[in-house]
Amino acid sequence: MEDLYREIILDHYRQPRNRHAIESPSCSADGSNPLCGDQVTVAVVVDGDRITEIGFSGQGCSISQASASMMTEYVRGRTVAEARAGVDAFQQMMTTGTVAGLEGFDDIDALVGVAKFPARVKCASLAWKTLEQALNEGGAPVTTPVTTDERNSNG
Ligand code: ZN
C-alpha cells in the first residue's frame, strides 16, 4: 500500500498536472514554506461559481509539488464551494491521518502518510492554503505558519 502511494506521489512530482501559466486569471496567490524552501503560485479562472481553469508554478520538495499537482487536478472544473470543501478535507486528513475518501480524492489520499510528519504536513498543505488564499479576496501571499518551537532565537 505504501509503495503504491509513493508511486502516485512520484508520478505527480515527475509529471505535474496543470503546471502552466494562466493568461488572465481571476485570482492568484503565492505561497511559501520557508522551513523547506517550497514555493507555489496558484492561479485560477473562475466563471460564475465554477473554477474553469487552474494552473500552478513552483519549486520545492516532491511532497509540495506533487500535492500542488494533485490539488489542481481535483479543483479544475469544480465549483468554488467544492474546492473549499476539498481544502477542508485535505486539512482534516493532515490532522487526523486518515484518508479523506472524498469523491475525486483518489490520488490525494496517497498523501495521508505525510500526516505522521509534522514538518512535511506544511509541504503538503502549501498548495491548498495558497489556493484558499487565491479564492479569498486579495490573494495576498501566504506563508505556512511557523510554530514557536521551530523559530530560531532571533524572534
Ligand atoms: Zn517541502
Short mmCIF file of C-alpha atoms and ligand atoms in Angstrom, two decimals:
data_model
loop_
_atom_site.label_atom_id
_atom_site.label_comp_id
_atom_site.label_asym_id
_atom_site.label_seq_id
_atom_site.Cartn_x
_atom_site.Cartn_y
_atom_site.Cartn_z
CA MET A 1 0.00 0.00 0.00
CA GLU A 2 2.73 2.46 0.94
CA ASP A 3 4.65 1.60 -2.22
CA LEU A 4 1.56 2.35 -4.29
CA TYR A 5 1.18 5.67 -2.51
CA ARG A 6 4.84 6.51 -3.12
CA GLU A 7 4.39 5.75 -6.81
CA ILE A 8 1.41 8.08 -7.08
CA ILE A 9 3.30 10.91 -5.35
CA LEU A 10 6.39 10.46 -7.54
CA ASP A 11 4.24 10.35 -10.66
CA HIS A 12 2.71 13.73 -9.83
CA TYR A 13 6.13 15.12 -8.96
CA ARG A 14 7.72 13.96 -12.21
CA GLN A 15 4.75 14.73 -14.44
CA PRO A 16 2.90 17.56 -12.70
CA ARG A 17 -0.65 18.22 -13.91
CA ASN A 18 -1.73 21.76 -14.74
CA ARG A 19 1.75 23.15 -14.26
CA HIS A 20 1.41 26.11 -16.58
CA ALA A 21 0.72 29.82 -16.54
CA ILE A 22 -2.82 31.18 -16.75
CA GLU A 23 -3.09 34.14 -19.10
CA SER A 24 -5.75 36.20 -17.38
CA PRO A 25 -6.51 34.63 -14.02
CA SER A 26 -9.49 35.73 -11.96
CA CYS A 27 -7.26 35.48 -8.92
CA SER A 28 -3.93 34.08 -7.88
CA ALA A 29 -1.75 33.78 -4.81
CA ASP A 30 1.84 32.99 -3.89
CA GLY A 31 2.69 30.62 -1.10
CA SER A 32 5.93 29.67 0.53
CA ASN A 33 7.12 27.24 3.15
CA PRO A 34 10.41 28.69 4.40
CA LEU A 35 11.15 25.66 6.57
CA CYS A 36 11.67 23.54 3.47
CA GLY A 37 12.13 26.15 0.75
CA ASP A 38 8.93 25.26 -1.09
CA GLN A 39 7.26 27.84 -3.30
CA VAL A 40 3.93 27.58 -5.07
CA THR A 41 1.95 30.06 -7.13
CA VAL A 42 -1.66 29.17 -7.88
CA ALA A 43 -3.78 30.99 -10.47
CA VAL A 44 -7.43 30.23 -11.22
CA VAL A 45 -10.07 31.34 -13.68
CA VAL A 46 -13.50 31.46 -12.06
CA ASP A 47 -16.55 31.55 -14.31
CA GLY A 48 -19.71 32.11 -12.27
CA ASP A 49 -19.20 29.79 -9.32
CA ARG A 50 -17.04 27.29 -11.20
CA ILE A 51 -13.27 27.06 -11.47
CA THR A 52 -12.81 26.51 -15.19
CA GLU A 53 -9.02 26.77 -15.27
CA ILE A 54 -6.25 26.38 -12.76
CA GLY A 55 -2.51 26.42 -13.13
CA PHE A 56 0.42 26.39 -10.76
CA SER A 57 4.12 27.03 -10.82
CA GLY A 58 6.66 26.48 -8.15
CA GLN A 59 9.65 24.67 -6.85
CA GLY A 60 10.45 22.63 -3.83
CA CYS A 61 10.36 19.12 -2.46
CA SER A 62 8.46 16.26 -4.07
CA ILE A 63 5.68 16.39 -1.47
CA SER A 64 4.94 20.08 -2.03
CA GLN A 65 4.97 19.86 -5.82
CA ALA A 66 3.06 16.57 -6.02
CA SER A 67 0.43 17.96 -3.68
CA ALA A 68 0.10 21.06 -5.88
CA SER A 69 -0.37 18.88 -8.95
CA MET A 70 -3.00 16.77 -7.19
CA MET A 71 -4.76 19.85 -5.88
CA THR A 72 -5.11 21.40 -9.35
CA GLU A 73 -6.35 18.14 -10.80
CA TYR A 74 -9.01 17.93 -8.11
CA VAL A 75 -10.10 21.56 -8.33
CA ARG A 76 -10.27 22.00 -12.09
CA GLY A 77 -13.90 22.03 -13.26
CA ARG A 78 -15.32 22.07 -9.75
CA THR A 79 -17.29 24.82 -8.05
CA VAL A 80 -15.59 27.21 -5.64
CA ALA A 81 -17.60 25.63 -2.81
CA GLU A 82 -16.37 22.16 -3.79
CA ALA A 83 -12.81 23.45 -3.95
CA ARG A 84 -13.12 24.91 -0.46
CA ALA A 85 -14.57 21.62 0.77
CA GLY A 86 -11.52 19.93 -0.73
CA VAL A 87 -9.20 22.28 1.18
CA ASP A 88 -11.05 21.43 4.39
CA ALA A 89 -10.98 17.70 3.66
CA PHE A 90 -7.25 17.85 2.98
CA GLN A 91 -6.54 19.74 6.20
CA GLN A 92 -8.68 17.21 8.03
CA MET A 93 -6.66 14.37 6.51
CA MET A 94 -3.40 16.03 7.61
CA THR A 95 -4.77 16.46 11.12
CA THR A 96 -6.28 13.04 11.64
CA GLY A 97 -4.02 10.87 9.49
CA THR A 98 -7.00 9.11 7.93
CA VAL A 99 -7.86 9.25 4.24
CA ALA A 100 -10.44 11.83 3.27
CA GLY A 101 -12.15 9.42 0.87
CA LEU A 102 -13.78 12.40 -0.82
CA GLU A 103 -15.04 11.88 -4.38
CA GLY A 104 -12.16 12.79 -6.68
CA PHE A 105 -9.59 12.38 -3.89
CA ASP A 106 -8.20 9.06 -5.16
CA ASP A 107 -4.66 10.28 -5.78
CA ILE A 108 -4.76 12.85 -2.99
CA ASP A 109 -5.41 10.14 -0.41
CA ALA A 110 -1.88 8.93 -1.21
CA LEU A 111 -0.58 11.84 0.87
CA VAL A 112 -2.17 10.50 4.06
CA GLY A 113 1.16 9.11 5.29
CA VAL A 114 2.53 12.66 5.42
CA ALA A 115 0.30 13.32 8.44
CA LYS A 116 2.80 11.40 10.58
CA PHE A 117 5.49 14.00 9.85
CA PRO A 118 4.50 17.50 11.05
CA ALA A 119 7.26 19.23 9.07
CA ARG A 120 6.10 17.58 5.87
CA VAL A 121 2.47 18.47 6.57
CA LYS A 122 3.48 22.07 5.84
CA CYS A 123 4.89 20.94 2.49
CA ALA A 124 1.74 19.03 1.58
CA SER A 125 -0.62 21.78 2.76
CA LEU A 126 1.12 24.65 0.99
CA ALA A 127 -0.68 24.43 -2.36
CA TRP A 128 -4.07 24.01 -0.67
CA LYS A 129 -3.56 27.02 1.59
CA THR A 130 -2.38 29.02 -1.40
CA LEU A 131 -5.49 28.02 -3.35
CA GLU A 132 -7.65 29.09 -0.44
CA GLN A 133 -5.81 32.41 -0.34
CA ALA A 134 -6.34 32.90 -4.07
CA LEU A 135 -10.07 32.24 -3.68
CA ASN A 136 -10.28 34.69 -0.80
CA GLU A 137 -10.19 38.31 -1.71
CA GLY A 138 -6.88 39.92 -2.39
CA GLY A 139 -4.73 36.90 -2.95
CA ALA A 140 -2.08 38.16 -0.52
CA PRO A 141 1.00 35.99 -0.14
CA VAL A 142 0.66 33.11 2.28
CA THR A 143 3.42 31.65 4.38
CA THR A 144 2.74 28.40 6.15
CA PRO A 145 2.74 29.16 9.86
CA VAL A 146 5.96 28.66 11.74
CA THR A 147 5.30 27.37 15.24
CA THR A 148 7.24 28.72 18.17
CA ASP A 149 9.48 25.72 18.65
CA GLU A 150 10.62 25.88 15.03
CA ARG A 151 11.66 29.51 15.17
CA ASN A 152 15.27 30.31 15.79
CA SER A 153 16.27 32.62 18.58
CA ASN A 154 16.01 35.87 16.65
CA GLY A 155 12.31 36.16 17.46
ZN ZN B 1 8.81 20.67 1.30
#
